[in-house]
Amino acid sequence: MRNDTYVVIMAGGIGSRFWPFSRSNYPKQFHDVLGTGESMLQMTMKRFQDICPVENIFVVTNKDYKELVQQQLPELTENQILLEPVGRNTAPCIAYASYKIAQLNPEANLVVTPSDHVVLKQDVFTNVIQEAVDAAAKDDVLITLGITPSRPDTGYGYIQYLNDESQKIKKVKTFTEKPDLELAKMFLDSGDFVWNSGIFIWNVQSILKAFHQQLSEITEIFDEGTSTMNTPEEQNFIMKAYSHCRNVSIDYGIMEKVDNVYVLLADIGWSDLGTWNSLYTINDKDENGNVVDGEVILYDTKDCIIKTPKERLVVLQGLEDYIVAEYDNVLMICKKGEEQKVKDFMADAKSKKGPEYI
């Protein structure tokens, strides 16, 4: 464990592709998605218990979720919960955390991770992160974890790397966001593409340098508030700063444009749990290929994912390859192969029925 390692957990999204289970007032990162007794956020926090001290872990979330974070992670102080007034994608989120932590420790090494991913191989993950942190502490590099693809998935971003057998941490050649199926198949066949996990490792000075080079409009905003970080004035500054920040991802704004990006291939049992199909993929199935979470009786039903309230008995007959999901005041039944429409369902529910359904 390195005392100069800091972890930034991004927990501000609403997980719209996981509707109706993920809702604007209670997003999926606060749910016990896997039935383990812990939320995705709590599992993410625990994942780093052997990597850095708890006081070095920071959560960035929307101001509306402050109480949820405090309830689920009572070990964090208020200064460790960074509140965004509005979502502006990952670049402003990471800039905020980087400026704040740089004020605490100018030599900090940062691990930036989403709050809603699954890692099944904890020991391997710990070793991989420590290896990446050691590399980032020595050199001006921006590292991401790359996952060897098991299928031509169109829901993930892909990273192409230079296949230098002598280097375990490989230089990134190209990024591709969510390709179509034919391109994804080509990537898989080529052998030099991996999934972009969205987990990043770098020294705080390296990422701040990259921000100044590539997203100077963001650093101009945050440079003005450097002295407010970790003071009572921080939140007032952030409220003003975010009103001037544009919506931009760290991948598009920095990672795709700088030449010191590297990828560390990692077999960590990873899934981003971004969709119903990803939840179906990692869960145990019954003898008919169904994933069931709830009080359910099935007849002639196969290859479905069913997630319903435990206080309601659900009886299903004659379904194949469907998603059946109920939470609060919404029941959704959708073909598993057409789950890309879930975001449209959510938008239509809001416009036609009201915001209480999203």
Short mmCIF file of C-alpha atoms in Angstrom, two decimals:
data_model
loop_
_atom_site.label_atom_id
_atom_site.label_comp_id
_atom_site.label_asym_id
_atom_site.label_seq_id
_atom_site.Cartn_x
_atom_site.Cartn_y
_atom_site.Cartn_z
CA MET A 1 0.00 0.00 0.00
CA ARG A 2 1.36 3.42 -1.05
CA ASN A 3 0.42 6.47 1.02
CA ASP A 4 0.82 8.67 -2.07
CA THR A 5 -1.93 6.74 -3.92
CA TYR A 6 -5.33 8.42 -4.09
CA VAL A 7 -8.54 6.99 -5.53
CA VAL A 8 -11.25 9.01 -7.28
CA ILE A 9 -14.60 7.21 -7.59
CA MET A 10 -16.92 8.77 -10.17
CA ALA A 11 -20.48 8.27 -8.91
CA GLY A 12 -22.57 10.97 -10.53
CA GLY A 13 -24.25 9.22 -13.47
CA ILE A 14 -27.86 8.05 -13.60
CA GLY A 15 -27.30 4.82 -15.60
CA SER A 16 -30.07 5.45 -18.14
CA ARG A 17 -29.37 2.20 -20.04
CA PHE A 18 -30.28 0.32 -16.85
CA TRP A 19 -33.74 1.88 -16.51
CA PRO A 20 -36.18 1.29 -14.83
CA PHE A 21 -33.94 -0.15 -12.11
CA SER A 22 -31.63 2.86 -12.26
CA ARG A 23 -33.57 6.06 -11.59
CA SER A 24 -32.62 9.72 -11.43
CA ASN A 25 -33.27 9.83 -7.66
CA TYR A 26 -31.60 6.45 -7.00
CA PRO A 27 -29.07 5.50 -9.71
CA LYS A 28 -27.71 2.00 -10.12
CA GLN A 29 -24.42 2.67 -8.29
CA PHE A 30 -26.44 2.89 -5.05
CA HIS A 31 -28.27 -0.41 -5.69
CA ASP A 32 -27.32 -3.94 -4.69
CA VAL A 33 -27.32 -5.01 -8.34
CA LEU A 34 -25.65 -8.38 -7.83
CA GLY A 35 -27.52 -9.45 -4.70
CA THR A 36 -24.36 -9.42 -2.56
CA GLY A 37 -25.73 -7.23 0.22
CA GLU A 38 -23.60 -4.31 -0.97
CA SER A 39 -24.25 -1.55 -3.47
CA MET A 40 -22.03 -1.06 -6.52
CA LEU A 41 -20.53 1.99 -4.78
CA GLN A 42 -19.77 0.03 -1.61
CA MET A 43 -18.17 -2.77 -3.64
CA THR A 44 -16.01 -0.22 -5.48
CA MET A 45 -14.89 1.35 -2.21
CA LYS A 46 -13.97 -2.04 -0.75
CA ARG A 47 -11.99 -2.88 -3.91
CA PHE A 48 -9.36 -0.34 -2.91
CA GLN A 49 -8.98 -1.22 0.77
CA ASP A 50 -5.52 -2.77 0.17
CA ILE A 51 -4.42 -0.13 -2.34
CA CYS A 52 -4.57 3.11 -0.34
CA PRO A 53 -5.66 4.46 3.06
CA VAL A 54 -9.37 5.21 3.37
CA GLU A 55 -8.62 8.89 3.88
CA ASN A 56 -7.15 8.94 0.34
CA ILE A 57 -10.42 7.89 -1.31
CA PHE A 58 -12.66 10.57 -2.80
CA VAL A 59 -16.11 10.23 -4.35
CA VAL A 60 -17.33 12.68 -6.99
CA THR A 61 -21.11 12.71 -7.28
CA ASN A 62 -24.07 14.95 -8.00
CA LYS A 63 -25.09 17.23 -5.12
CA ASP A 64 -28.46 15.44 -5.05
CA TYR A 65 -26.75 12.19 -4.05
CA LYS A 66 -24.76 13.52 -1.11
CA GLU A 67 -26.94 11.82 1.51
CA LEU A 68 -26.89 8.51 -0.38
CA VAL A 69 -23.08 8.56 -0.43
CA GLN A 70 -22.95 9.46 3.26
CA GLN A 71 -25.37 6.66 4.15
CA GLN A 72 -23.51 4.03 2.16
CA LEU A 73 -19.95 5.21 2.91
CA PRO A 74 -20.08 6.63 6.46
CA GLU A 75 -16.30 6.24 6.77
CA LEU A 76 -15.79 9.19 4.42
CA THR A 77 -15.55 12.75 5.71
CA GLU A 78 -17.47 15.55 4.03
CA ASN A 79 -14.22 16.74 2.43
CA GLN A 80 -13.93 13.37 0.67
CA ILE A 81 -17.32 13.77 -1.05
CA LEU A 82 -17.03 16.12 -4.03
CA LEU A 83 -20.39 17.53 -5.09
CA GLU A 84 -21.08 18.50 -8.68
CA PRO A 85 -23.95 20.96 -9.18
CA VAL A 86 -24.64 19.45 -12.60
CA GLY A 87 -23.19 16.63 -14.69
CA ARG A 88 -20.59 17.76 -17.21
CA ASN A 89 -19.16 14.36 -18.20
CA THR A 90 -15.84 12.93 -17.01
CA ALA A 91 -13.33 15.66 -17.89
CA PRO A 92 -14.62 18.37 -15.49
CA CYS A 93 -15.23 15.68 -12.86
CA ILE A 94 -11.61 14.50 -13.07
CA ALA A 95 -10.29 18.06 -13.22
CA TYR A 96 -12.14 18.93 -10.00
CA ALA A 97 -10.75 15.91 -8.16
CA SER A 98 -7.25 16.47 -9.53
CA TYR A 99 -7.07 20.10 -8.44
CA LYS A 100 -8.41 19.22 -5.01
CA ILE A 101 -6.01 16.33 -4.41
CA ALA A 102 -3.03 18.28 -5.82
CA GLN A 103 -3.63 20.82 -3.06
CA LEU A 104 -3.39 18.04 -0.49
CA ASN A 105 -0.42 16.24 -2.05
CA PRO A 106 1.33 17.64 -5.16
CA GLU A 107 3.02 14.25 -5.70
CA ALA A 108 -0.19 12.20 -5.56
CA ASN A 109 -0.73 9.26 -7.88
CA LEU A 110 -4.37 8.94 -8.87
CA VAL A 111 -6.55 5.97 -9.71
CA VAL A 112 -9.78 7.12 -11.34
CA THR A 113 -12.61 4.59 -11.51
CA PRO A 114 -16.33 4.47 -12.23
CA SER A 115 -18.52 3.45 -9.29
CA ASP A 116 -20.65 0.90 -11.12
CA HIS A 117 -18.21 -1.65 -12.53
CA VAL A 118 -17.68 -5.26 -11.50
CA VAL A 119 -14.26 -6.78 -10.80
CA LEU A 120 -14.39 -10.49 -9.99
CA LYS A 121 -10.64 -11.11 -9.54
CA GLN A 122 -9.78 -8.91 -6.56
CA ASP A 123 -6.20 -10.09 -5.97
CA VAL A 124 -5.30 -9.68 -9.64
CA PHE A 125 -6.90 -6.23 -9.67
CA THR A 126 -4.90 -5.10 -6.63
CA ASN A 127 -1.63 -6.23 -8.23
CA VAL A 128 -2.47 -4.61 -11.58
CA ILE A 129 -3.33 -1.28 -9.97
CA GLN A 130 -0.14 -1.29 -7.91
CA GLU A 131 1.90 -2.04 -11.03
CA ALA A 132 0.24 0.82 -12.90
CA VAL A 133 0.71 3.23 -9.98
CA ASP A 134 4.41 2.38 -9.79
CA ALA A 135 4.78 3.15 -13.51
CA ALA A 136 2.82 6.42 -13.26
CA ALA A 137 4.92 7.53 -10.28
CA LYS A 138 8.13 7.16 -12.32
CA ASP A 139 7.15 8.53 -15.73
CA ASP A 140 4.93 11.17 -17.32
CA VAL A 141 2.38 8.64 -18.60
CA LEU A 142 -1.40 8.34 -18.64
CA ILE A 143 -2.39 4.71 -18.17
CA THR A 144 -5.71 2.98 -18.73
CA LEU A 145 -6.61 -0.64 -18.04
CA GLY A 146 -7.44 -2.65 -21.17
CA ILE A 147 -9.68 -5.73 -21.04
CA THR A 148 -9.16 -8.54 -23.56
CA PRO A 149 -12.50 -8.76 -25.39
CA SER A 150 -14.43 -12.01 -25.12
CA ARG A 151 -16.92 -11.11 -27.86
CA PRO A 152 -17.42 -8.42 -30.54
CA ASP A 153 -19.40 -6.14 -28.23
CA THR A 154 -20.66 -2.87 -29.75
CA GLY A 155 -21.33 -1.29 -26.36
CA TYR A 156 -17.69 -0.75 -25.38
CA GLY A 157 -14.94 1.57 -26.55
CA TYR A 158 -11.87 -0.14 -27.99
CA ILE A 159 -8.15 0.62 -27.66
CA GLN A 160 -5.57 -0.47 -30.23
CA TYR A 161 -2.07 -0.85 -28.85
CA LEU A 162 1.42 -1.32 -30.27
CA ASN A 163 2.19 -4.96 -29.61
CA ASP A 164 5.71 -4.74 -28.24
CA GLU A 165 6.28 -8.08 -26.55
CA SER A 166 9.05 -6.62 -24.39
CA GLN A 167 6.69 -4.11 -22.76
CA LYS A 168 3.91 -5.11 -20.39
CA ILE A 169 2.46 -1.59 -20.37
CA LYS A 170 1.86 -0.91 -24.06
CA LYS A 171 1.69 2.34 -25.97
CA VAL A 172 -1.77 3.20 -27.24
CA LYS A 173 -2.17 3.57 -31.00
CA THR A 174 -5.86 4.44 -31.44
CA PHE A 175 -9.16 4.79 -29.58
CA THR A 176 -12.48 3.81 -31.16
CA GLU A 177 -15.82 4.55 -29.52
CA LYS A 178 -18.50 1.84 -29.71
CA PRO A 179 -17.96 0.42 -33.22
CA ASP A 180 -20.59 -1.35 -35.31
CA LEU A 181 -20.67 -5.13 -35.24
CA GLU A 182 -18.54 -5.70 -38.35
CA LEU A 183 -15.81 -3.39 -37.08
CA ALA A 184 -15.94 -4.99 -33.63
CA LYS A 185 -15.43 -8.40 -35.25
CA MET A 186 -12.40 -7.04 -37.15
CA PHE A 187 -10.98 -5.68 -33.89
CA LEU A 188 -11.38 -9.06 -32.24
CA ASP A 189 -9.71 -10.88 -35.14
CA SER A 190 -6.75 -8.50 -35.22
CA GLY A 191 -5.63 -9.41 -31.70
CA ASP A 192 -4.29 -5.96 -30.85
CA PHE A 193 -7.51 -4.34 -29.59
CA VAL A 194 -8.84 -4.35 -26.04
CA TRP A 195 -11.91 -2.93 -24.36
CA ASN A 196 -11.45 0.45 -22.69
CA SER A 197 -12.30 -0.16 -19.03
CA GLY A 198 -12.58 3.52 -18.14
CA ILE A 199 -10.18 2.98 -15.23
CA PHE A 200 -7.25 5.41 -15.34
CA ILE A 201 -3.96 5.72 -13.46
CA TRP A 202 -1.61 8.71 -13.54
CA ASN A 203 0.37 11.13 -11.43
CA VAL A 204 -1.60 14.25 -10.58
CA GLN A 205 1.00 16.48 -12.24
CA SER A 206 0.82 14.43 -15.45
CA ILE A 207 -2.94 14.79 -15.76
CA LEU A 208 -2.88 18.48 -14.86
CA LYS A 209 -0.23 19.02 -17.55
CA ALA A 210 -2.46 17.22 -20.07
CA PHE A 211 -5.44 19.35 -19.05
CA HIS A 212 -3.42 22.52 -19.58
CA GLN A 213 -2.33 21.31 -23.02
CA GLN A 214 -5.61 19.92 -24.32
CA LEU A 215 -8.45 21.47 -22.30
CA SER A 216 -7.09 24.86 -21.41
CA GLU A 217 -10.61 26.31 -21.14
CA ILE A 218 -11.19 23.98 -18.18
CA THR A 219 -7.86 24.73 -16.49
CA GLU A 220 -8.47 28.48 -16.87
CA ILE A 221 -11.65 27.99 -14.84
CA PHE A 222 -10.11 25.77 -12.15
CA ASP A 223 -6.84 27.72 -11.87
CA GLU A 224 -8.88 30.62 -10.50
CA GLY A 225 -10.19 28.47 -7.66
CA THR A 226 -7.02 26.65 -6.62
CA SER A 227 -6.83 28.48 -3.30
CA THR A 228 -10.44 27.52 -2.42
CA MET A 229 -9.83 23.78 -2.60
CA ASN A 230 -10.25 22.02 0.75
CA THR A 231 -11.63 25.21 2.32
CA PRO A 232 -15.20 26.32 3.16
CA GLU A 233 -15.19 28.33 -0.10
CA GLU A 234 -14.70 25.28 -2.31
CA GLN A 235 -18.37 24.52 -2.94
CA ASN A 236 -19.23 28.10 -3.87
CA PHE A 237 -16.39 28.12 -6.37
CA ILE A 238 -17.46 24.77 -7.84
CA MET A 239 -21.02 26.01 -8.32
CA LYS A 240 -19.70 28.87 -10.46
CA ALA A 241 -17.00 26.81 -12.19
CA TYR A 242 -19.37 24.13 -13.46
CA SER A 243 -21.66 26.72 -15.02
CA HIS A 244 -18.76 27.55 -17.37
CA CYS A 245 -17.52 23.99 -18.06
CA ARG A 246 -18.57 22.33 -21.29
CA ASN A 247 -19.70 18.73 -21.42
CA VAL A 248 -16.66 16.70 -22.50
CA SER A 249 -15.30 13.25 -21.71
CA ILE A 250 -11.73 12.61 -20.59
CA ASP A 251 -11.34 10.19 -23.51
CA TYR A 252 -12.31 12.72 -26.17
CA GLY A 253 -10.77 15.73 -24.47
CA ILE A 254 -7.39 14.25 -23.53
CA MET A 255 -6.75 10.53 -23.97
CA GLU A 256 -7.38 10.48 -27.73
CA LYS A 257 -5.15 13.50 -28.32
CA VAL A 258 -1.95 13.15 -26.29
CA ASP A 259 0.99 10.89 -27.15
CA ASN A 260 1.87 9.59 -23.68
CA VAL A 261 -1.10 7.25 -23.26
CA TYR A 262 -0.43 3.61 -22.38
CA VAL A 263 -2.59 0.58 -21.71
CA LEU A 264 -2.00 -2.18 -19.20
CA LEU A 265 -3.73 -5.40 -20.23
CA ALA A 266 -5.71 -6.73 -17.28
CA ASP A 267 -7.59 -9.99 -16.82
CA ILE A 268 -9.53 -8.88 -13.74
CA GLY A 269 -12.99 -10.36 -14.36
CA TRP A 270 -14.31 -6.97 -15.44
CA SER A 271 -17.73 -5.80 -16.55
CA ASP A 272 -19.02 -2.26 -16.69
CA LEU A 273 -22.60 -3.41 -15.93
CA GLY A 274 -23.79 -0.67 -18.22
CA THR A 275 -26.68 -2.62 -19.69
CA TRP A 276 -29.13 -5.39 -18.90
CA ASN A 277 -27.23 -7.71 -21.23
CA SER A 278 -23.98 -7.12 -19.32
CA LEU A 279 -25.78 -8.09 -16.09
CA TYR A 280 -27.14 -11.19 -17.83
CA THR A 281 -23.65 -12.13 -19.06
CA ILE A 282 -21.93 -12.18 -15.66
CA ASN A 283 -24.71 -13.82 -13.63
CA ASP A 284 -25.35 -17.49 -13.00
CA LYS A 285 -28.15 -18.95 -15.13
CA ASP A 286 -30.72 -21.63 -14.34
CA GLU A 287 -31.06 -24.77 -16.45
CA ASN A 288 -32.97 -22.79 -19.09
CA GLY A 289 -30.49 -19.95 -19.33
CA ASN A 290 -32.51 -17.52 -17.22
CA VAL A 291 -31.09 -15.01 -14.75
CA VAL A 292 -33.66 -14.47 -12.01
CA ASP A 293 -33.68 -12.01 -9.10
CA GLY A 294 -37.05 -11.94 -7.37
CA GLU A 295 -39.99 -14.15 -6.44
CA VAL A 296 -40.62 -15.74 -9.83
CA ILE A 297 -42.30 -18.85 -11.24
CA LEU A 298 -41.36 -19.65 -14.83
CA TYR A 299 -43.03 -21.83 -17.47
CA ASP A 300 -41.55 -22.43 -20.93
CA THR A 301 -39.23 -19.47 -20.46
CA LYS A 302 -35.58 -19.38 -21.51
CA ASP A 303 -32.60 -17.04 -21.90
CA CYS A 304 -34.32 -14.18 -20.06
CA ILE A 305 -33.18 -11.79 -17.36
CA ILE A 306 -35.82 -11.09 -14.75
CA LYS A 307 -35.34 -8.59 -11.92
CA THR A 308 -38.47 -7.83 -9.89
CA PRO A 309 -39.36 -6.81 -6.31
CA LYS A 310 -39.10 -9.63 -3.80
CA GLU A 311 -42.47 -8.71 -2.26
CA ARG A 312 -44.30 -9.41 -5.54
CA LEU A 313 -44.82 -12.86 -7.06
CA VAL A 314 -44.23 -12.82 -10.80
CA VAL A 315 -45.42 -15.65 -13.08
CA LEU A 316 -44.06 -15.78 -16.64
CA GLN A 317 -44.92 -18.17 -19.45
CA GLY A 318 -43.62 -18.53 -23.00
CA LEU A 319 -40.89 -15.89 -23.06
CA GLU A 320 -37.52 -16.25 -24.78
CA ASP A 321 -34.69 -13.69 -24.82
CA TYR A 322 -36.54 -11.00 -22.88
CA ILE A 323 -35.75 -8.49 -20.16
CA VAL A 324 -38.41 -8.26 -17.47
CA ALA A 325 -37.55 -5.51 -15.02
CA GLU A 326 -39.69 -3.85 -12.38
CA TYR A 327 -38.69 -1.18 -9.89
CA ASP A 328 -40.87 1.24 -7.95
CA ASN A 329 -43.63 2.43 -10.32
CA VAL A 330 -42.31 1.04 -13.62
CA LEU A 331 -42.48 -2.41 -15.21
CA MET A 332 -40.52 -2.88 -18.45
CA ILE A 333 -40.71 -5.91 -20.74
CA CYS A 334 -38.28 -5.68 -23.64
CA LYS A 335 -36.59 -7.99 -26.14
CA LYS A 336 -33.07 -8.66 -24.92
CA GLY A 337 -31.65 -8.11 -28.38
CA GLU A 338 -33.20 -4.63 -28.59
CA GLU A 339 -32.10 -3.24 -25.25
CA GLN A 340 -30.56 -0.23 -27.01
CA LYS A 341 -34.13 1.11 -27.01
CA VAL A 342 -34.18 1.35 -23.20
CA LYS A 343 -32.93 4.96 -23.31
CA ASP A 344 -35.77 5.77 -25.74
CA PHE A 345 -38.28 4.12 -23.42
CA MET A 346 -36.98 6.25 -20.57
CA ALA A 347 -37.20 9.45 -22.63
CA ASP A 348 -40.74 8.63 -23.77
CA ALA A 349 -41.82 7.81 -20.22
CA LYS A 350 -40.64 11.24 -19.10
CA SER A 351 -42.24 13.15 -21.97
CA LYS A 352 -45.53 11.24 -22.10
CA LYS A 353 -46.10 10.23 -18.48
CA GLY A 354 -44.02 12.58 -16.35
CA PRO A 355 -40.66 12.86 -14.55
CA GLU A 356 -41.80 10.63 -11.68
CA TYR A 357 -41.22 7.62 -13.95
CA ILE A 358 -37.54 8.28 -14.57
#
